[in-house]
Amino acid sequence: MYALVDGNNFYVSCERVFRPSLMGRPVVVLSNNDGCAIARSNEAKALGIRMGTPWFEVRDKLAPGSVVALSANFGLYGDMSNRMMSLAAGLGPEQEIYSIDESFIGVAGVRDVTARAFQVRERILQWIGIPCGIGIAPTKTLAKLANHIAKTADRSPGTYAPDLGRVCNLAALPASDLDTVLAATAVDKVWGIGPRLSQQLNGAGIVNTLQLAQMDPAVARRGWSVTVERTVRELQGTSCAALEEVAPRKKEIASTRSFGRPVTSLDDLLEAVTEFASRAAVKLRSQDSHAGQVLTFVHTSPFRRQDKQYSRSIVVPLRRPTADTSLIVRAAVMGMRDIFRQGYNMSKAGVMLLDLQDASIEQHELDLGVAQENRTKLMAAMDTINDKHGRGTVAVASAGTAGPRRRWVMKQQWKTPDYTTSWEQLPLARA
């Protein structure tokens, strides 16, 4: 048995915790450089604002002030996610954190799991202010579907039975009621069934989830793929995907950003890739891995058709696999110097760490520089300082010292304070 705990409109909900005045108002959270909508309140969805809609389209179509736009505050969202996941873990003995706002919980053997789910949901809402939906079922695919039903029944009365709102336990439904619920759910609401696959299934006469669940798994495999076969089996109650309590290590690590304004200077680009390489190195150390190669890229904006276009990348191999920030930065800077060309308005750059391997695998050779164990201690000390005092407290010198005034930083015109991760921006309660 599995439960899926999912924060409702998570980014918007995080913002509303500290700005209650946003309750009941259309709110959108925008992507990097305040580009597109990546989270919408129910009120914004009701206005027809779709996921990924560019903000300028929303701004031009709606009356001024009718929608509140906020810049993404990922530091806040990450911290609120950690708090929510720690509370969600109280639902059962096993947990897989699937995304920033979703968590699978193993609830096999939990007594009266529906009542317990309601208790955990209320605890999350009371303690940190995040509303969530919880779906319970014998497989992860069904649990994901149950979560969709729980949230839909709560915000759109009449779609499903009212008692399925907030917490939906498909395993507790009689077979006839379960069939009714599945028949009322479009096939594109099933986890893993995207728009293109949904169209193919519709063309074959499969328009709702019940029809997909009744398909012969062998037919699903022959007609589509082994992935669709597994989905069918999961809808039929056969678990094909176990919990991953420890997240698998990434095979590649990337840190990229679009610039807030066009960048033409090599010095600005070197600052940018230094920052990106440093962030990637922190992620690398967090999963206890080493990288063997560093890819650096830069390109102009394809949307600025009046500009000359340029796009280039380069892979720089490291002398030996490492997680040392200075060595990774050095490779990224070397790559940027090689691919930079004067006279172009660069809009985006990034760094990718490739050829990752476990840090316990050592490549021995004559050490011509600083002893490796000392560098490891230095990196650990740097990570500790930045964790305690804030990212960027200690940085490689080529990252520059201008901070938010650097030309290449993102636009974040409507970013809210770092309420939970910065002492200087901690909200104050006045009597």
PDB file of C-alpha atoms in Angstrom, residues 69-306:
ATOM      1  CA  ALA A  69       2.764  37.899 -10.190  1.00  0.00           C
ATOM      2  CA  LEU A  70       5.659  36.760  -7.998  1.00  0.00           C
ATOM      3  CA  SER A  71       9.240  35.865  -8.877  1.00  0.00           C
ATOM      4  CA  ALA A  72      10.253  32.330  -7.938  1.00  0.00           C
ATOM      5  CA  ASN A  73      11.794  32.091  -4.458  1.00  0.00           C
ATOM      6  CA  PHE A  74      13.359  28.634  -4.654  1.00  0.00           C
ATOM      7  CA  GLY A  75      15.230  28.968  -1.370  1.00  0.00           C
ATOM      8  CA  LEU A  76      11.918  29.431   0.460  1.00  0.00           C
ATOM      9  CA  TYR A  77      10.236  26.602  -1.451  1.00  0.00           C
ATOM     10  CA  GLY A  78      13.065  24.184  -0.711  1.00  0.00           C
ATOM     11  CA  ASP A  79      12.980  24.935   3.006  1.00  0.00           C
ATOM     12  CA  MET A  80       9.189  24.630   3.189  1.00  0.00           C
ATOM     13  CA  SER A  81       9.428  21.358   1.281  1.00  0.00           C
ATOM     14  CA  ASN A  82      11.827  19.929   3.871  1.00  0.00           C
ATOM     15  CA  ARG A  83       9.386  20.857   6.628  1.00  0.00           C
ATOM     16  CA  MET A  84       6.430  19.329   4.793  1.00  0.00           C
ATOM     17  CA  MET A  85       8.300  16.095   4.025  1.00  0.00           C
ATOM     18  CA  SER A  86       9.334  15.657   7.654  1.00  0.00           C
ATOM     19  CA  LEU A  87       5.673  15.817   8.681  1.00  0.00           C
ATOM     20  CA  ALA A  88       4.492  13.601   5.813  1.00  0.00           C
ATOM     21  CA  ALA A  89       6.926  10.925   7.002  1.00  0.00           C
ATOM     22  CA  GLY A  90       4.676  10.427  10.025  1.00  0.00           C
ATOM     23  CA  LEU A  91       2.115   8.699   7.809  1.00  0.00           C
ATOM     24  CA  GLY A  92       4.094   5.461   7.434  1.00  0.00           C
ATOM     25  CA  PRO A  93       7.433   3.720   7.989  1.00  0.00           C
ATOM     26  CA  GLU A  94       8.872   4.266   4.470  1.00  0.00           C
ATOM     27  CA  GLN A  95       9.219   7.426   2.414  1.00  0.00           C
ATOM     28  CA  GLU A  96      10.333   8.336  -1.091  1.00  0.00           C
ATOM     29  CA  ILE A  97      10.618  12.073  -1.740  1.00  0.00           C
ATOM     30  CA  TYR A  98       9.595  12.193  -5.376  1.00  0.00           C
ATOM     31  CA  SER A  99       9.764  15.938  -6.012  1.00  0.00           C
ATOM     32  CA  ILE A 100       9.801  19.230  -4.137  1.00  0.00           C
ATOM     33  CA  ASP A 101       6.073  18.893  -3.357  1.00  0.00           C
ATOM     34  CA  GLU A 102       5.400  15.150  -3.639  1.00  0.00           C
ATOM     35  CA  SER A 103       6.253  12.261  -1.348  1.00  0.00           C
ATOM     36  CA  PHE A 104       5.341   8.573  -1.609  1.00  0.00           C
ATOM     37  CA  ILE A 105       4.795   6.898   1.756  1.00  0.00           C
ATOM     38  CA  GLY A 106       4.750   3.144   2.321  1.00  0.00           C
ATOM     39  CA  VAL A 107       1.682   2.531   4.496  1.00  0.00           C
ATOM     40  CA  ALA A 108       1.517  -1.266   4.504  1.00  0.00           C
ATOM     41  CA  GLY A 109       0.330  -2.423   7.942  1.00  0.00           C
ATOM     42  CA  VAL A 110      -0.776   1.057   9.072  1.00  0.00           C
ATOM     43  CA  ARG A 111      -4.055   0.796  10.985  1.00  0.00           C
ATOM     44  CA  ASP A 112      -6.970   2.897   9.749  1.00  0.00           C
ATOM     45  CA  VAL A 113      -4.756   4.551   7.164  1.00  0.00           C
ATOM     46  CA  THR A 114      -7.502   6.910   5.925  1.00  0.00           C
ATOM     47  CA  ALA A 115      -8.031   8.442   9.379  1.00  0.00           C
ATOM     48  CA  ARG A 116      -4.287   8.707   9.873  1.00  0.00           C
ATOM     49  CA  ALA A 117      -3.947  10.442   6.496  1.00  0.00           C
ATOM     50  CA  PHE A 118      -6.523  13.048   7.548  1.00  0.00           C
ATOM     51  CA  GLN A 119      -4.579  13.620  10.774  1.00  0.00           C
ATOM     52  CA  VAL A 120      -1.278  14.072   8.932  1.00  0.00           C
ATOM     53  CA  ARG A 121      -2.902  16.407   6.418  1.00  0.00           C
ATOM     54  CA  GLU A 122      -4.315  18.597   9.182  1.00  0.00           C
ATOM     55  CA  ARG A 123      -0.970  18.597  10.977  1.00  0.00           C
ATOM     56  CA  ILE A 124       0.817  19.820   7.837  1.00  0.00           C
ATOM     57  CA  LEU A 125      -1.800  22.531   7.336  1.00  0.00           C
ATOM     58  CA  GLN A 126      -1.715  23.663  10.970  1.00  0.00           C
ATOM     59  CA  TRP A 127       2.037  23.520  11.546  1.00  0.00           C
ATOM     60  CA  ILE A 128       3.364  24.994   8.290  1.00  0.00           C
ATOM     61  CA  GLY A 129       0.266  26.267   6.462  1.00  0.00           C
ATOM     62  CA  ILE A 130       0.500  24.101   3.327  1.00  0.00           C
ATOM     63  CA  PRO A 131      -2.746  22.466   2.105  1.00  0.00           C
ATOM     64  CA  CYS A 132      -2.230  19.090   0.479  1.00  0.00           C
ATOM     65  CA  GLY A 133      -4.047  16.155  -1.037  1.00  0.00           C
ATOM     66  CA  ILE A 134      -3.366  12.533  -0.122  1.00  0.00           C
ATOM     67  CA  GLY A 135      -4.074   9.547  -2.344  1.00  0.00           C
ATOM     68  CA  ILE A 136      -3.899   5.963  -1.070  1.00  0.00           C
ATOM     69  CA  ALA A 137      -3.861   2.803  -3.208  1.00  0.00           C
ATOM     70  CA  PRO A 138      -2.138  -0.576  -3.713  1.00  0.00           C
ATOM     71  CA  THR A 139       0.312   0.784  -6.363  1.00  0.00           C
ATOM     72  CA  LYS A 140       2.183   4.043  -6.943  1.00  0.00           C
ATOM     73  CA  THR A 141       0.302   4.744 -10.184  1.00  0.00           C
ATOM     74  CA  LEU A 142      -3.057   4.286  -8.455  1.00  0.00           C
ATOM     75  CA  ALA A 143      -1.869   6.379  -5.487  1.00  0.00           C
ATOM     76  CA  LYS A 144      -0.942   9.175  -7.895  1.00  0.00           C
ATOM     77  CA  LEU A 145      -4.388   8.890  -9.480  1.00  0.00           C
ATOM     78  CA  ALA A 146      -6.053   8.875  -6.047  1.00  0.00           C
ATOM     79  CA  ASN A 147      -4.177  12.068  -5.191  1.00  0.00           C
ATOM     80  CA  HIS A 148      -5.532  13.724  -8.334  1.00  0.00           C
ATOM     81  CA  ILE A 149      -9.050  12.636  -7.354  1.00  0.00           C
ATOM     82  CA  ALA A 150      -8.609  13.927  -3.783  1.00  0.00           C
ATOM     83  CA  LYS A 151      -7.544  17.388  -4.957  1.00  0.00           C
ATOM     84  CA  THR A 152     -10.107  17.612  -7.762  1.00  0.00           C
ATOM     85  CA  ALA A 153     -12.999  16.563  -5.525  1.00  0.00           C
ATOM     86  CA  ASP A 154     -11.932  19.202  -2.999  1.00  0.00           C
ATOM     87  CA  ARG A 155     -11.627  22.175  -5.365  1.00  0.00           C
ATOM     88  CA  SER A 156     -14.249  21.206  -7.990  1.00  0.00           C
ATOM     89  CA  PRO A 157     -17.356  19.882  -6.210  1.00  0.00           C
ATOM     90  CA  GLY A 158     -19.482  17.640  -8.396  1.00  0.00           C
ATOM     91  CA  THR A 159     -16.558  16.096 -10.286  1.00  0.00           C
ATOM     92  CA  TYR A 160     -16.275  13.211  -7.828  1.00  0.00           C
ATOM     93  CA  ALA A 161     -18.120  12.176  -4.678  1.00  0.00           C
ATOM     94  CA  PRO A 162     -17.509  14.718  -1.873  1.00  0.00           C
ATOM     95  CA  ASP A 163     -16.141  12.069   0.513  1.00  0.00           C
ATOM     96  CA  LEU A 164     -13.175  11.554  -1.866  1.00  0.00           C
ATOM     97  CA  GLY A 165     -11.960  15.107  -1.285  1.00  0.00           C
ATOM     98  CA  ARG A 166      -8.680  15.912   0.521  1.00  0.00           C
ATOM     99  CA  VAL A 167      -7.934  12.205   1.190  1.00  0.00           C
ATOM    100  CA  CYS A 168      -8.892   9.505  -1.316  1.00  0.00           C
ATOM    101  CA  ASN A 169      -8.331   5.836  -0.458  1.00  0.00           C
ATOM    102  CA  LEU A 170      -9.056   3.812  -3.588  1.00  0.00           C
ATOM    103  CA  ALA A 171      -8.303   0.576  -1.742  1.00  0.00           C
ATOM    104  CA  ALA A 172     -11.280   1.204   0.552  1.00  0.00           C
ATOM    105  CA  LEU A 173     -13.797   1.573  -2.281  1.00  0.00           C
ATOM    106  CA  PRO A 174     -16.092  -1.287  -3.337  1.00  0.00           C
ATOM    107  CA  ALA A 175     -15.243  -2.613  -6.816  1.00  0.00           C
ATOM    108  CA  SER A 176     -18.293  -0.987  -8.403  1.00  0.00           C
ATOM    109  CA  ASP A 177     -17.489   2.419  -6.898  1.00  0.00           C
ATOM    110  CA  LEU A 178     -13.864   2.117  -8.006  1.00  0.00           C
ATOM    111  CA  ASP A 179     -14.983   1.404 -11.577  1.00  0.00           C
ATOM    112  CA  THR A 180     -17.239   4.462 -11.481  1.00  0.00           C
ATOM    113  CA  VAL A 181     -14.363   6.677 -10.340  1.00  0.00           C
ATOM    114  CA  LEU A 182     -11.981   5.313 -12.970  1.00  0.00           C
ATOM    115  CA  ALA A 183     -14.596   5.721 -15.696  1.00  0.00           C
ATOM    116  CA  ALA A 184     -15.024   9.378 -14.685  1.00  0.00           C
ATOM    117  CA  THR A 185     -11.284  10.040 -15.008  1.00  0.00           C
ATOM    118  CA  ALA A 186      -9.806  10.893 -18.402  1.00  0.00           C
ATOM    119  CA  VAL A 187      -6.915   8.703 -19.482  1.00  0.00           C
ATOM    120  CA  ASP A 188      -4.552  11.680 -19.668  1.00  0.00           C
ATOM    121  CA  LYS A 189      -4.781  12.025 -15.872  1.00  0.00           C
ATOM    122  CA  VAL A 190      -2.881   8.745 -15.425  1.00  0.00           C
ATOM    123  CA  TRP A 191       0.749   9.081 -14.333  1.00  0.00           C
ATOM    124  CA  GLY A 192       3.008   8.648 -17.373  1.00  0.00           C
ATOM    125  CA  ILE A 193       0.294   9.115 -20.005  1.00  0.00           C
ATOM    126  CA  GLY A 194       1.328  12.318 -21.759  1.00  0.00           C
ATOM    127  CA  PRO A 195      -0.577  14.327 -24.383  1.00  0.00           C
ATOM    128  CA  ARG A 196       0.775  12.431 -27.408  1.00  0.00           C
ATOM    129  CA  LEU A 197       0.213   8.996 -25.871  1.00  0.00           C
ATOM    130  CA  SER A 198      -3.221  10.099 -24.705  1.00  0.00           C
ATOM    131  CA  GLN A 199      -4.152  11.017 -28.270  1.00  0.00           C
ATOM    132  CA  GLN A 200      -2.998   7.603 -29.485  1.00  0.00           C
ATOM    133  CA  LEU A 201      -5.058   5.831 -26.832  1.00  0.00           C
ATOM    134  CA  ASN A 202      -8.093   7.998 -27.625  1.00  0.00           C
ATOM    135  CA  GLY A 203      -7.715   7.034 -31.261  1.00  0.00           C
ATOM    136  CA  ALA A 204      -7.841   3.393 -30.202  1.00  0.00           C
ATOM    137  CA  GLY A 205     -11.095   4.025 -28.314  1.00  0.00           C
ATOM    138  CA  ILE A 206      -9.524   4.293 -24.837  1.00  0.00           C
ATOM    139  CA  VAL A 207     -10.705   7.601 -23.402  1.00  0.00           C
ATOM    140  CA  ASN A 208     -10.997   6.925 -19.657  1.00  0.00           C
ATOM    141  CA  THR A 209      -8.899   5.252 -17.000  1.00  0.00           C
ATOM    142  CA  LEU A 210     -11.250   2.291 -16.558  1.00  0.00           C
ATOM    143  CA  GLN A 211     -10.824   1.335 -20.219  1.00  0.00           C
ATOM    144  CA  LEU A 212      -7.042   1.531 -19.838  1.00  0.00           C
ATOM    145  CA  ALA A 213      -7.160  -0.588 -16.669  1.00  0.00           C
ATOM    146  CA  GLN A 214      -9.199  -3.242 -18.485  1.00  0.00           C
ATOM    147  CA  MET A 215      -6.697  -3.536 -21.326  1.00  0.00           C
ATOM    148  CA  ASP A 216      -4.710  -6.766 -21.729  1.00  0.00           C
ATOM    149  CA  PRO A 217      -1.122  -5.918 -20.614  1.00  0.00           C
ATOM    150  CA  ALA A 218       0.281  -7.919 -23.531  1.00  0.00           C
ATOM    151  CA  VAL A 219      -1.767  -5.804 -25.954  1.00  0.00           C
ATOM    152  CA  ALA A 220      -0.474  -2.646 -24.260  1.00  0.00           C
ATOM    153  CA  ARG A 221       3.088  -3.804 -24.769  1.00  0.00           C
ATOM    154  CA  ARG A 222       2.615  -4.807 -28.411  1.00  0.00           C
ATOM    155  CA  GLY A 223       0.648  -1.705 -29.301  1.00  0.00           C
ATOM    156  CA  TRP A 224       2.693   0.848 -27.388  1.00  0.00           C
ATOM    157  CA  SER A 225       5.573  -0.014 -25.064  1.00  0.00           C
ATOM    158  CA  VAL A 226       6.666  -1.881 -21.965  1.00  0.00           C
ATOM    159  CA  THR A 227       6.085   1.346 -20.008  1.00  0.00           C
ATOM    160  CA  VAL A 228       2.403   1.361 -20.959  1.00  0.00           C
ATOM    161  CA  GLU A 229       2.216  -2.324 -20.045  1.00  0.00           C
ATOM    162  CA  ARG A 230       3.542  -1.540 -16.566  1.00  0.00           C
ATOM    163  CA  THR A 231       1.044   1.302 -16.227  1.00  0.00           C
ATOM    164  CA  VAL A 232      -1.812  -1.071 -17.098  1.00  0.00           C
ATOM    165  CA  ARG A 233      -0.585  -3.636 -14.576  1.00  0.00           C
ATOM    166  CA  GLU A 234      -0.320  -0.965 -11.874  1.00  0.00           C
ATOM    167  CA  LEU A 235      -3.874   0.198 -12.630  1.00  0.00           C
ATOM    168  CA  GLN A 236      -4.938  -3.429 -12.204  1.00  0.00           C
ATOM    169  CA  GLY A 237      -3.351  -3.506  -8.739  1.00  0.00           C
ATOM    170  CA  THR A 238      -0.019  -5.194  -9.487  1.00  0.00           C
ATOM    171  CA  SER A 239       2.850  -3.142  -8.101  1.00  0.00           C
ATOM    172  CA  CYS A 240       5.656  -2.713 -10.659  1.00  0.00           C
ATOM    173  CA  ALA A 241       7.520   0.157  -8.978  1.00  0.00           C
ATOM    174  CA  ALA A 242       8.850  -0.071  -5.433  1.00  0.00           C
ATOM    175  CA  LEU A 243       9.716   2.845  -3.165  1.00  0.00           C
ATOM    176  CA  GLU A 244      13.164   4.375  -3.567  1.00  0.00           C
ATOM    177  CA  GLU A 245      13.998   5.467  -0.023  1.00  0.00           C
ATOM    178  CA  VAL A 246      17.450   6.604  -1.170  1.00  0.00           C
ATOM    179  CA  ALA A 247      17.393   8.740  -4.301  1.00  0.00           C
ATOM    180  CA  PRO A 248      19.598   7.299  -7.077  1.00  0.00           C
ATOM    181  CA  ARG A 249      22.701   9.296  -7.860  1.00  0.00           C
ATOM    182  CA  LYS A 250      22.474  11.582 -10.838  1.00  0.00           C
ATOM    183  CA  LYS A 251      24.459  10.577 -13.908  1.00  0.00           C
ATOM    184  CA  GLU A 252      24.905  14.205 -14.911  1.00  0.00           C
ATOM    185  CA  ILE A 253      24.724  17.435 -12.905  1.00  0.00           C
ATOM    186  CA  ALA A 254      23.902  20.744 -14.552  1.00  0.00           C
ATOM    187  CA  SER A 255      23.754  24.345 -13.383  1.00  0.00           C
ATOM    188  CA  THR A 256      22.477  26.774 -16.014  1.00  0.00           C
ATOM    189  CA  ARG A 257      20.776  30.154 -16.074  1.00  0.00           C
ATOM    190  CA  SER A 258      19.275  32.589 -18.540  1.00  0.00           C
ATOM    191  CA  PHE A 259      20.651  36.082 -17.959  1.00  0.00           C
ATOM    192  CA  GLY A 260      18.488  38.969 -16.834  1.00  0.00           C
ATOM    193  CA  ARG A 261      19.891  41.060 -19.699  1.00  0.00           C
ATOM    194  CA  PRO A 262      22.187  40.345 -22.677  1.00  0.00           C
ATOM    195  CA  VAL A 263      25.821  39.795 -21.726  1.00  0.00           C
ATOM    196  CA  THR A 264      28.651  40.754 -24.069  1.00  0.00           C
ATOM    197  CA  SER A 265      31.690  40.806 -21.773  1.00  0.00           C
ATOM    198  CA  LEU A 266      33.985  37.820 -21.237  1.00  0.00           C
ATOM    199  CA  ASP A 267      34.569  38.910 -17.633  1.00  0.00           C
ATOM    200  CA  ASP A 268      30.823  38.736 -16.911  1.00  0.00           C
ATOM    201  CA  LEU A 269      30.606  35.286 -18.487  1.00  0.00           C
ATOM    202  CA  LEU A 270      33.571  34.053 -16.449  1.00  0.00           C
ATOM    203  CA  GLU A 271      31.824  35.226 -13.271  1.00  0.00           C
ATOM    204  CA  ALA A 272      28.672  33.412 -14.363  1.00  0.00           C
ATOM    205  CA  VAL A 273      30.293  30.061 -15.157  1.00  0.00           C
ATOM    206  CA  THR A 274      32.298  30.291 -11.931  1.00  0.00           C
ATOM    207  CA  GLU A 275      29.024  30.585 -10.013  1.00  0.00           C
ATOM    208  CA  PHE A 276      27.419  27.766 -12.008  1.00  0.00           C
ATOM    209  CA  ALA A 277      30.409  25.447 -11.650  1.00  0.00           C
ATOM    210  CA  SER A 278      30.543  26.117  -7.909  1.00  0.00           C
ATOM    211  CA  ARG A 279      26.867  25.217  -7.469  1.00  0.00           C
ATOM    212  CA  ALA A 280      27.292  22.071  -9.534  1.00  0.00           C
ATOM    213  CA  ALA A 281      30.293  21.040  -7.426  1.00  0.00           C
ATOM    214  CA  VAL A 282      28.227  21.380  -4.234  1.00  0.00           C
ATOM    215  CA  LYS A 283      25.566  19.081  -5.729  1.00  0.00           C
ATOM    216  CA  LEU A 284      28.318  16.681  -6.765  1.00  0.00           C
ATOM    217  CA  ARG A 285      29.702  16.461  -3.239  1.00  0.00           C
ATOM    218  CA  SER A 286      26.227  16.092  -1.760  1.00  0.00           C
ATOM    219  CA  GLN A 287      25.797  12.781  -3.604  1.00  0.00           C
ATOM    220  CA  ASP A 288      29.394  11.744  -2.817  1.00  0.00           C
ATOM    221  CA  SER A 289      30.522  11.629  -6.441  1.00  0.00           C
ATOM    222  CA  HIS A 290      33.414  12.805  -8.581  1.00  0.00           C
ATOM    223  CA  ALA A 291      33.272  14.227 -12.116  1.00  0.00           C
ATOM    224  CA  GLY A 292      35.649  13.340 -14.919  1.00  0.00           C
ATOM    225  CA  GLN A 293      34.634  16.014 -17.431  1.00  0.00           C
ATOM    226  CA  VAL A 294      33.207  19.547 -17.415  1.00  0.00           C
ATOM    227  CA  LEU A 295      30.987  20.846 -20.232  1.00  0.00           C
ATOM    228  CA  THR A 296      30.593  24.616 -20.639  1.00  0.00           C
ATOM    229  CA  PHE A 297      28.146  26.233 -23.053  1.00  0.00           C
ATOM    230  CA  VAL A 298      26.915  29.671 -24.037  1.00  0.00           C
ATOM    231  CA  HIS A 299      24.411  30.915 -26.587  1.00  0.00           C
ATOM    232  CA  THR A 300      22.417  33.907 -27.758  1.00  0.00           C
ATOM    233  CA  SER A 301      18.623  34.136 -27.600  1.00  0.00           C
ATOM    234  CA  PRO A 302      16.781  32.573 -30.571  1.00  0.00           C
ATOM    235  CA  PHE A 303      13.873  34.912 -29.779  1.00  0.00           C
ATOM    236  CA  ARG A 304      15.957  38.028 -30.436  1.00  0.00           C
ATOM    237  CA  ARG A 305      15.897  37.649 -34.205  1.00  0.00           C
ATOM    238  CA  GLN A 306      17.483  41.057 -34.694  1.00  0.00           C
TER     239      GLN A 306
END
